[in-house]
Amino acid sequence: MTRPTAKYRYQEILWGKEGQARVRAGRVGIFGVGGTGAAHAQILARAGVGHLRLVDRDVVDVLDLHRTQLYDERDAAELIPKAEAAARRIADINGDVRAEAVVAFANADNISRLADGLDVLVDGSDNYRLRFLLNDVAVKAGVPLVYQGAEGVLGAVMAVVPGAGPCLRCLLAPPAALDDAGSCARTGVSPATVAATAALGAALTFALLRGEGAAVAGRLSRVVDPGYVTTVDVKRGDDCPACRRREFEFLDAVVAAYVSRCCGGDAFEVFGGGAAFELEEVAERLSRGRVVKRTGDLLFVNDVDVSAVIFRDGRALVYGARDAAQARAIYDGLLKGQ
Amino acid sequence: MEITVNGERREVPDDATVARVLEHFAVDAARVVVERNREIVPREKYGATPVAEGDVLELVEIVGGG
């Protein structure tokens, strides 16, 4: 008897030795490890998927904990980046898995590099811009993508299998509010819906890793809390800008300044559009008259008038702002001239 | 008239179209995939596709949160 295979025996009964070997050899990128992304990551980690690249721009917020699978109150209290907290937890769950944390804002400039060398891309994002960017990179590179979305009591998943079925652009024109991640704050989000959506999504990832992409291409599933799941078969659009005309407007976009409300909490994410920060310099300047703490690639600013987390890549999470304009003003006040 | 929407019997106005049904349930036509009697309805045909008594509709929203 060889012990090493025992761990995965009950799924090997379903998938066979070859299917199991493919899952173990799988390299999967999860873009956004909030609600759906973290739950998806946990399922893959327990199943022994060989390499998980966990990409997230955010820190754990106490408002995430009701629906996220990998985080706890200490992560939220210490504002640990989600990617790092997820990788640490996965290392405890299954030592067979290489969990790689990438604390970054995935955008048109870096997405091709972040997606490089992966067998499946997983959409764990909370906004349409990243979702369409993932679709562009998947279609262009011919790598499958698992779309997941969850909002209120509704969830949806679909496998985008380039060449074999529709892509996201076949189903949906880009909405006006591309960067809006505030659906949770408006509609709430059901923890049961998030978990069910991620479970359906993970089943697609396993199928893709086992080489069964043609069978799941274009199967769009919907879940609603409580109790109804349905699946429809979607066809490719005849004139889809991405998968027919091969115009990749999100991949070709210039990365611009933006302010967006974060899905998880009462924070705004602000990007000034400039280069990465020299955190050492920013810390030194801000520490005159303000409480500043630095951990790795993050800088925490805590004061009576302002509270923010500053990322090396040029972004900041601003807490307590009334609206986007005030968040931008606080960002400019802290980081002017950087 | 009565139709089935996402597994539930629902009352909708007579002589409805897919577009009218979406409006009736306040579903955003721009981000929903509609299946009528197991056939996908192309988005540009929502206004021209009639819905009849007893039809079975599945409305699948491409939701944005995560």
Short mmCIF file of C-alpha atoms in Angstrom, two decimals:
data_model
loop_
_atom_site.label_atom_id
_atom_site.label_comp_id
_atom_site.label_asym_id
_atom_site.label_seq_id
_atom_site.Cartn_x
_atom_site.Cartn_y
_atom_site.Cartn_z
CA MET A 1 0.00 0.00 0.00
CA THR A 2 1.31 3.42 -0.88
CA ARG A 3 0.14 6.10 1.48
CA PRO A 4 0.59 9.20 -0.69
CA THR A 5 -2.42 8.53 -2.90
CA ALA A 6 -4.72 7.73 0.04
CA LYS A 7 -5.46 11.38 0.70
CA TYR A 8 -7.32 11.78 -2.59
CA ARG A 9 -8.84 8.29 -2.79
CA TYR A 10 -12.47 9.38 -2.68
CA GLN A 11 -12.14 11.76 -5.60
CA GLU A 12 -9.90 9.36 -7.53
CA ILE A 13 -12.84 6.91 -7.46
CA LEU A 14 -14.76 9.55 -9.43
CA TRP A 15 -12.04 10.88 -11.70
CA GLY A 16 -9.80 7.85 -12.21
CA LYS A 17 -6.03 7.81 -11.86
CA GLU A 18 -5.46 9.95 -14.92
CA GLY A 19 -8.06 12.54 -14.00
CA GLN A 20 -6.61 12.75 -10.52
CA ALA A 21 -3.07 13.12 -11.90
CA ARG A 22 -4.23 16.01 -14.08
CA VAL A 23 -5.87 17.75 -11.14
CA ARG A 24 -2.70 17.31 -9.05
CA ALA A 25 -0.61 18.75 -11.89
CA GLY A 26 -3.01 21.67 -12.39
CA ARG A 27 -1.91 25.30 -12.25
CA VAL A 28 -4.81 27.64 -11.52
CA GLY A 29 -4.89 31.41 -11.07
CA ILE A 30 -7.62 32.86 -8.88
CA PHE A 31 -8.15 36.55 -9.57
CA GLY A 32 -9.83 38.02 -6.53
CA VAL A 33 -9.93 35.93 -3.36
CA GLY A 34 -12.96 37.48 -1.69
CA GLY A 35 -16.25 35.60 -1.39
CA THR A 36 -16.35 33.37 -4.46
CA GLY A 37 -12.57 33.33 -4.99
CA ALA A 38 -11.59 32.20 -1.48
CA ALA A 39 -14.28 29.50 -1.39
CA HIS A 40 -13.18 28.28 -4.83
CA ALA A 41 -9.53 28.30 -3.72
CA GLN A 42 -10.32 26.25 -0.64
CA ILE A 43 -12.07 23.54 -2.67
CA LEU A 44 -9.15 23.32 -5.11
CA ALA A 45 -6.60 23.28 -2.28
CA ARG A 46 -8.29 20.42 -0.47
CA ALA A 47 -8.48 18.48 -3.74
CA GLY A 48 -4.73 18.88 -4.18
CA VAL A 49 -4.53 21.14 -7.24
CA GLY A 50 -0.76 21.54 -7.57
CA HIS A 51 -0.27 25.28 -7.93
CA LEU A 52 -2.64 28.08 -6.93
CA ARG A 53 -1.75 31.66 -7.82
CA LEU A 54 -3.85 33.91 -5.57
CA VAL A 55 -4.09 37.45 -6.91
CA ASP A 56 -5.88 40.10 -4.87
CA ARG A 57 -5.59 43.84 -4.38
CA ASP A 58 -7.41 44.08 -1.07
CA VAL A 59 -6.96 43.44 2.64
CA VAL A 60 -9.26 41.34 4.82
CA ASP A 61 -12.09 43.45 6.19
CA VAL A 62 -14.40 42.44 9.02
CA LEU A 63 -17.30 42.90 6.57
CA ASP A 64 -15.87 40.05 4.43
CA LEU A 65 -15.97 37.44 7.18
CA HIS A 66 -19.65 36.48 6.93
CA ARG A 67 -19.09 34.98 3.47
CA THR A 68 -15.39 34.19 3.08
CA GLN A 69 -13.97 30.73 3.73
CA LEU A 70 -10.29 31.25 4.44
CA TYR A 71 -10.12 34.24 6.79
CA ASP A 72 -10.67 34.92 10.46
CA GLU A 73 -11.12 37.83 12.85
CA ARG A 74 -7.40 38.21 13.42
CA ASP A 75 -6.76 38.64 9.67
CA ALA A 76 -9.38 41.39 9.63
CA ALA A 77 -8.08 43.11 12.77
CA GLU A 78 -4.55 43.18 11.32
CA LEU A 79 -5.73 44.12 7.79
CA ILE A 80 -3.75 41.25 6.26
CA PRO A 81 -3.77 41.27 2.43
CA LYS A 82 -6.27 38.65 1.28
CA ALA A 83 -3.77 36.96 -1.04
CA GLU A 84 -1.31 36.47 1.83
CA ALA A 85 -3.92 35.34 4.34
CA ALA A 86 -5.31 32.88 1.77
CA ALA A 87 -1.88 31.43 0.91
CA ARG A 88 -1.04 30.99 4.59
CA ARG A 89 -4.32 29.23 5.34
CA ILE A 90 -4.00 26.97 2.27
CA ALA A 91 -0.50 25.96 3.38
CA ASP A 92 -2.09 24.72 6.63
CA ILE A 93 -4.93 22.95 4.81
CA ASN A 94 -2.84 21.01 2.31
CA GLY A 95 0.94 20.96 2.17
CA ASP A 96 0.82 19.35 -1.29
CA VAL A 97 -0.30 22.65 -2.79
CA ARG A 98 2.02 25.46 -3.83
CA ALA A 99 0.08 28.59 -2.88
CA GLU A 100 1.53 31.73 -4.40
CA ALA A 101 0.30 35.08 -3.06
CA VAL A 102 0.30 38.10 -5.36
CA VAL A 103 -0.81 41.34 -3.70
CA ALA A 104 -1.60 43.41 -6.76
CA PHE A 105 -4.24 45.20 -8.72
CA ALA A 106 -4.63 43.07 -11.84
CA ASN A 107 -4.85 45.43 -14.81
CA ALA A 108 -4.13 45.66 -18.52
CA ASP A 109 -0.44 46.23 -17.83
CA ASN A 110 0.22 43.15 -15.73
CA ILE A 111 -2.56 40.64 -16.50
CA SER A 112 -0.67 38.74 -19.22
CA ARG A 113 2.22 38.16 -16.86
CA LEU A 114 -0.10 37.21 -13.98
CA ALA A 115 -1.93 34.72 -16.22
CA ASP A 116 1.23 33.24 -17.69
CA GLY A 117 1.84 29.52 -17.22
CA LEU A 118 -1.65 28.74 -15.92
CA ASP A 119 -4.02 26.00 -17.10
CA VAL A 120 -7.22 27.67 -15.84
CA LEU A 121 -8.09 31.24 -14.85
CA VAL A 122 -10.77 31.73 -12.19
CA ASP A 123 -12.79 34.93 -11.96
CA GLY A 124 -13.21 35.80 -8.28
CA SER A 125 -13.50 39.49 -9.02
CA ASP A 126 -16.04 41.99 -7.76
CA ASN A 127 -16.12 44.26 -10.82
CA TYR A 128 -16.78 44.01 -14.53
CA ARG A 129 -13.51 45.62 -15.66
CA LEU A 130 -11.38 42.80 -14.26
CA ARG A 131 -13.93 40.25 -15.47
CA PHE A 132 -13.72 41.49 -19.08
CA LEU A 133 -9.95 41.80 -18.82
CA LEU A 134 -9.77 38.14 -17.77
CA ASN A 135 -12.06 37.26 -20.68
CA ASP A 136 -9.76 39.10 -23.10
CA VAL A 137 -6.62 37.41 -21.84
CA ALA A 138 -8.31 33.97 -21.80
CA VAL A 139 -9.63 34.30 -25.36
CA LYS A 140 -6.41 35.78 -26.71
CA ALA A 141 -4.14 33.18 -25.11
CA GLY A 142 -6.57 30.26 -25.55
CA VAL A 143 -6.68 29.49 -21.82
CA PRO A 144 -10.03 28.52 -20.22
CA LEU A 145 -11.69 30.87 -17.74
CA VAL A 146 -14.29 30.14 -15.10
CA TYR A 147 -16.60 33.13 -14.70
CA GLN A 148 -18.24 33.49 -11.30
CA GLY A 149 -20.48 36.27 -10.02
CA ALA A 150 -22.55 36.66 -6.85
CA GLU A 151 -24.82 39.52 -5.88
CA GLY A 152 -27.69 39.60 -3.43
CA VAL A 153 -29.22 36.12 -3.52
CA LEU A 154 -28.11 35.45 -7.12
CA GLY A 155 -25.02 33.67 -8.36
CA ALA A 156 -23.87 32.67 -11.83
CA VAL A 157 -21.00 30.62 -13.28
CA MET A 158 -19.86 29.68 -16.76
CA ALA A 159 -16.78 28.08 -18.28
CA VAL A 160 -15.28 30.11 -21.13
CA VAL A 161 -13.48 27.54 -23.29
CA PRO A 162 -11.87 29.45 -26.15
CA GLY A 163 -12.71 27.92 -29.51
CA ALA A 164 -15.25 25.50 -28.04
CA GLY A 165 -17.93 27.84 -26.70
CA PRO A 166 -19.01 31.40 -25.98
CA CYS A 167 -17.00 33.98 -24.07
CA LEU A 168 -18.33 36.62 -21.68
CA ARG A 169 -18.55 39.23 -24.44
CA CYS A 170 -20.92 36.91 -26.34
CA LEU A 171 -23.34 37.24 -23.40
CA LEU A 172 -22.85 40.72 -22.16
CA ALA A 173 -21.93 44.17 -23.42
CA PRO A 174 -19.70 46.05 -20.97
CA PRO A 175 -21.91 48.01 -18.56
CA ALA A 176 -21.25 51.69 -17.88
CA ALA A 177 -20.15 51.20 -14.29
CA LEU A 178 -17.17 48.98 -15.04
CA ASP A 179 -15.23 49.62 -11.85
CA ASP A 180 -18.18 49.49 -9.53
CA ALA A 181 -17.64 46.87 -6.86
CA GLY A 182 -20.29 48.26 -4.56
CA SER A 183 -23.04 45.72 -5.23
CA CYS A 184 -22.59 44.15 -1.79
CA ALA A 185 -23.18 47.48 -0.10
CA ARG A 186 -26.36 48.07 -2.14
CA THR A 187 -27.96 44.66 -2.44
CA GLY A 188 -26.22 42.69 0.30
CA VAL A 189 -24.84 39.28 -0.52
CA SER A 190 -25.94 35.88 0.71
CA PRO A 191 -23.16 33.70 2.17
CA ALA A 192 -25.03 30.62 0.96
CA THR A 193 -25.18 32.01 -2.58
CA VAL A 194 -21.44 32.76 -2.51
CA ALA A 195 -20.59 29.24 -1.35
CA ALA A 196 -22.93 27.60 -3.86
CA THR A 197 -21.57 29.73 -6.71
CA ALA A 198 -17.99 28.84 -5.82
CA ALA A 199 -18.86 25.15 -5.56
CA LEU A 200 -20.39 25.17 -9.05
CA GLY A 201 -17.39 27.13 -10.29
CA ALA A 202 -14.90 24.70 -8.75
CA ALA A 203 -16.69 21.78 -10.43
CA LEU A 204 -16.02 23.54 -13.76
CA THR A 205 -12.36 24.07 -12.87
CA PHE A 206 -11.97 20.38 -12.07
CA ALA A 207 -13.64 19.44 -15.38
CA LEU A 208 -11.30 21.79 -17.26
CA LEU A 209 -8.22 20.39 -15.52
CA ARG A 210 -9.34 16.85 -16.35
CA GLY A 211 -9.50 17.84 -20.00
CA GLU A 212 -13.29 17.89 -20.31
CA GLY A 213 -13.59 21.48 -21.48
CA ALA A 214 -15.67 20.71 -24.57
CA ALA A 215 -18.36 19.14 -22.38
CA VAL A 216 -18.75 22.16 -20.10
CA ALA A 217 -18.17 25.01 -22.60
CA GLY A 218 -21.06 27.49 -22.59
CA ARG A 219 -23.01 25.88 -19.77
CA LEU A 220 -24.25 28.87 -17.81
CA SER A 221 -25.57 28.05 -14.35
CA ARG A 222 -27.60 30.21 -12.06
CA VAL A 223 -28.07 29.72 -8.36
CA VAL A 224 -30.50 31.49 -6.09
CA ASP A 225 -30.85 31.35 -2.34
CA PRO A 226 -33.01 29.58 -1.32
CA GLY A 227 -33.03 26.52 -3.42
CA TYR A 228 -33.05 26.82 -7.19
CA VAL A 229 -30.26 25.98 -9.59
CA THR A 230 -30.67 26.01 -13.34
CA THR A 231 -28.36 25.64 -16.31
CA VAL A 232 -28.80 26.93 -19.85
CA ASP A 233 -26.61 26.27 -22.88
CA VAL A 234 -25.30 29.46 -24.46
CA LYS A 235 -23.96 29.72 -28.01
CA ARG A 236 -21.16 31.89 -29.35
CA GLY A 237 -22.17 35.29 -30.70
CA ASP A 238 -21.78 35.54 -34.50
CA ASP A 239 -20.08 38.90 -34.26
CA CYS A 240 -18.55 38.81 -30.78
CA PRO A 241 -15.91 41.57 -30.51
CA ALA A 242 -13.61 39.38 -28.42
CA CYS A 243 -13.88 35.78 -29.62
CA ARG A 244 -14.89 36.44 -33.27
CA ARG A 245 -13.31 39.76 -34.20
CA ARG A 246 -10.45 39.33 -31.74
CA GLU A 247 -10.58 42.93 -30.58
CA PHE A 248 -9.30 43.00 -27.01
CA GLU A 249 -10.31 46.43 -25.81
CA PHE A 250 -9.78 45.68 -22.12
CA LEU A 251 -6.35 44.18 -22.66
CA ASP A 252 -5.39 47.10 -24.92
CA ALA A 253 -6.70 49.73 -22.50
CA VAL A 254 -4.51 52.35 -20.88
CA VAL A 255 -4.51 51.97 -17.12
CA ALA A 256 -6.11 55.16 -15.86
CA ALA A 257 -6.81 56.78 -12.52
CA TYR A 258 -9.97 55.61 -10.80
CA VAL A 259 -11.94 55.55 -7.56
CA SER A 260 -14.17 52.59 -6.75
CA ARG A 261 -16.12 51.46 -3.75
CA CYS A 262 -14.82 48.15 -2.39
CA CYS A 263 -17.25 45.27 -2.22
CA GLY A 264 -16.12 44.10 1.19
CA GLY A 265 -16.32 47.18 3.32
CA ASP A 266 -16.83 50.88 3.67
CA ALA A 267 -13.53 51.63 1.95
CA PHE A 268 -12.86 53.29 -1.39
CA GLU A 269 -10.01 52.16 -3.58
CA VAL A 270 -8.18 55.04 -5.23
CA PHE A 271 -5.53 54.87 -7.93
CA GLY A 272 -3.99 58.15 -9.00
CA GLY A 273 -2.80 56.84 -12.35
CA GLY A 274 0.88 57.36 -11.58
CA ALA A 275 3.87 55.13 -11.00
CA ALA A 276 4.49 52.87 -8.01
CA PHE A 277 5.28 54.55 -4.69
CA GLU A 278 8.58 54.59 -2.86
CA LEU A 279 6.97 53.48 0.39
CA GLU A 280 10.00 54.44 2.48
CA GLU A 281 9.74 58.06 1.35
CA VAL A 282 5.97 58.18 1.75
CA ALA A 283 6.26 56.72 5.26
CA GLU A 284 8.87 59.22 6.32
CA ARG A 285 6.91 62.20 5.05
CA LEU A 286 3.56 61.06 6.46
CA SER A 287 4.96 60.10 9.86
CA ARG A 288 5.38 63.79 10.67
CA GLY A 289 2.22 64.35 12.67
CA ARG A 290 0.49 61.08 11.76
CA VAL A 291 0.46 57.50 13.02
CA VAL A 292 2.05 55.39 10.30
CA LYS A 293 2.85 51.68 10.37
CA ARG A 294 4.58 49.73 7.65
CA THR A 295 4.27 45.99 7.01
CA GLY A 296 5.86 44.52 3.91
CA ASP A 297 4.41 46.24 0.87
CA LEU A 298 1.70 48.07 2.81
CA LEU A 299 1.63 51.32 4.69
CA PHE A 300 -1.09 51.95 7.27
CA VAL A 301 -2.08 55.50 8.08
CA ASN A 302 -4.31 55.98 11.11
CA ASP A 303 -5.33 59.32 12.38
CA VAL A 304 -8.37 61.16 13.66
CA ASP A 305 -9.06 62.75 10.30
CA VAL A 306 -8.00 59.96 7.97
CA SER A 307 -7.46 56.23 7.76
CA ALA A 308 -5.87 54.55 4.77
CA VAL A 309 -3.86 51.59 3.54
CA ILE A 310 -1.29 52.54 0.91
CA PHE A 311 -0.02 49.91 -1.53
CA ARG A 312 3.35 50.03 -3.22
CA ASP A 313 1.74 49.75 -6.68
CA GLY A 314 0.23 53.24 -6.43
CA ARG A 315 -3.15 52.47 -4.91
CA ALA A 316 -4.70 53.26 -1.56
CA LEU A 317 -7.74 52.07 0.34
CA VAL A 318 -9.35 55.08 1.96
CA TYR A 319 -11.67 54.49 4.92
CA GLY A 320 -14.47 56.66 6.18
CA ALA A 321 -14.94 58.85 3.10
CA ARG A 322 -18.50 59.98 2.33
CA ASP A 323 -18.18 59.50 -1.40
CA ALA A 324 -15.72 58.94 -4.23
CA ALA A 325 -14.80 62.61 -4.53
CA GLN A 326 -13.87 62.86 -0.86
CA ALA A 327 -11.89 59.61 -1.11
CA ARG A 328 -9.92 61.08 -4.02
CA ALA A 329 -9.31 64.29 -2.07
CA ILE A 330 -7.96 62.32 0.91
CA TYR A 331 -5.71 60.30 -1.42
CA ASP A 332 -4.37 63.46 -3.02
CA GLY A 333 -3.82 65.03 0.37
CA LEU A 334 -1.75 62.06 1.54
CA LEU A 335 0.14 61.31 -1.65
CA LYS A 336 0.44 64.56 -3.53
CA GLY A 337 3.75 64.76 -5.32
CA GLN A 338 4.45 61.01 -5.14
CA MET B 1 -51.75 34.62 -18.01
CA GLU B 2 -49.55 32.19 -16.14
CA ILE B 3 -46.00 31.20 -17.15
CA THR B 4 -43.10 29.53 -15.35
CA VAL B 5 -40.15 31.76 -14.52
CA ASN B 6 -37.07 30.19 -12.98
CA GLY B 7 -39.10 27.25 -11.74
CA GLU B 8 -41.99 29.24 -10.25
CA ARG B 9 -45.51 29.80 -11.63
CA ARG B 10 -45.90 33.54 -12.16
CA GLU B 11 -48.66 35.82 -13.43
CA VAL B 12 -47.67 38.18 -16.28
CA PRO B 13 -49.72 40.49 -18.55
CA ASP B 14 -51.44 38.84 -21.54
CA ASP B 15 -49.86 39.25 -24.98
CA ALA B 16 -46.46 39.83 -23.42
CA THR B 17 -43.07 39.67 -25.08
CA VAL B 18 -39.79 38.63 -23.51
CA ALA B 19 -38.92 42.33 -23.14
CA ARG B 20 -42.25 43.00 -21.33
CA VAL B 21 -41.69 40.07 -18.98
CA LEU B 22 -38.21 41.35 -18.08
CA GLU B 23 -39.68 44.78 -17.44
CA HIS B 24 -42.46 43.24 -15.35
CA PHE B 25 -39.93 41.56 -13.06
CA ALA B 26 -37.51 44.53 -13.13
CA VAL B 27 -34.73 42.44 -14.70
CA ASP B 28 -32.01 44.36 -16.57
CA ALA B 29 -32.29 43.17 -20.20
CA ALA B 30 -28.68 44.15 -20.89
CA ARG B 31 -27.22 41.57 -18.53
CA VAL B 32 -29.62 38.62 -18.61
CA VAL B 33 -29.55 35.47 -20.70
CA VAL B 34 -33.08 34.30 -21.52
CA GLU B 35 -34.08 30.75 -22.32
CA ARG B 36 -37.68 30.26 -23.52
CA ASN B 37 -38.97 26.70 -23.70
CA ARG B 38 -35.35 25.48 -23.66
CA GLU B 39 -34.23 27.73 -26.55
CA ILE B 40 -31.94 30.70 -25.95
CA VAL B 41 -33.55 33.97 -27.14
CA PRO B 42 -31.02 36.34 -28.76
CA ARG B 43 -30.95 39.69 -26.92
CA GLU B 44 -31.89 41.69 -30.04
CA LYS B 45 -35.09 39.62 -30.30
CA TYR B 46 -36.42 40.22 -26.77
CA GLY B 47 -38.91 42.83 -28.03
CA ALA B 48 -40.15 40.67 -30.91
CA THR B 49 -40.41 37.33 -29.11
CA PRO B 50 -43.94 36.62 -27.83
CA VAL B 51 -44.54 34.85 -24.55
CA ALA B 52 -47.57 32.56 -24.37
CA GLU B 53 -49.57 30.96 -21.56
CA GLY B 54 -47.65 28.05 -20.08
CA ASP B 55 -44.25 29.08 -21.46
CA VAL B 56 -41.21 28.15 -19.41
CA LEU B 57 -38.63 30.90 -19.04
CA GLU B 58 -35.21 30.74 -17.43
CA LEU B 59 -33.66 34.12 -16.73
CA VAL B 60 -29.95 33.97 -15.91
CA GLU B 61 -28.39 37.25 -14.78
CA ILE B 62 -24.69 37.77 -15.40
CA VAL B 63 -24.13 39.20 -11.93
CA GLY B 64 -21.15 41.35 -11.10
CA GLY B 65 -20.20 40.91 -7.44
CA GLY B 66 -17.88 38.38 -5.97
#
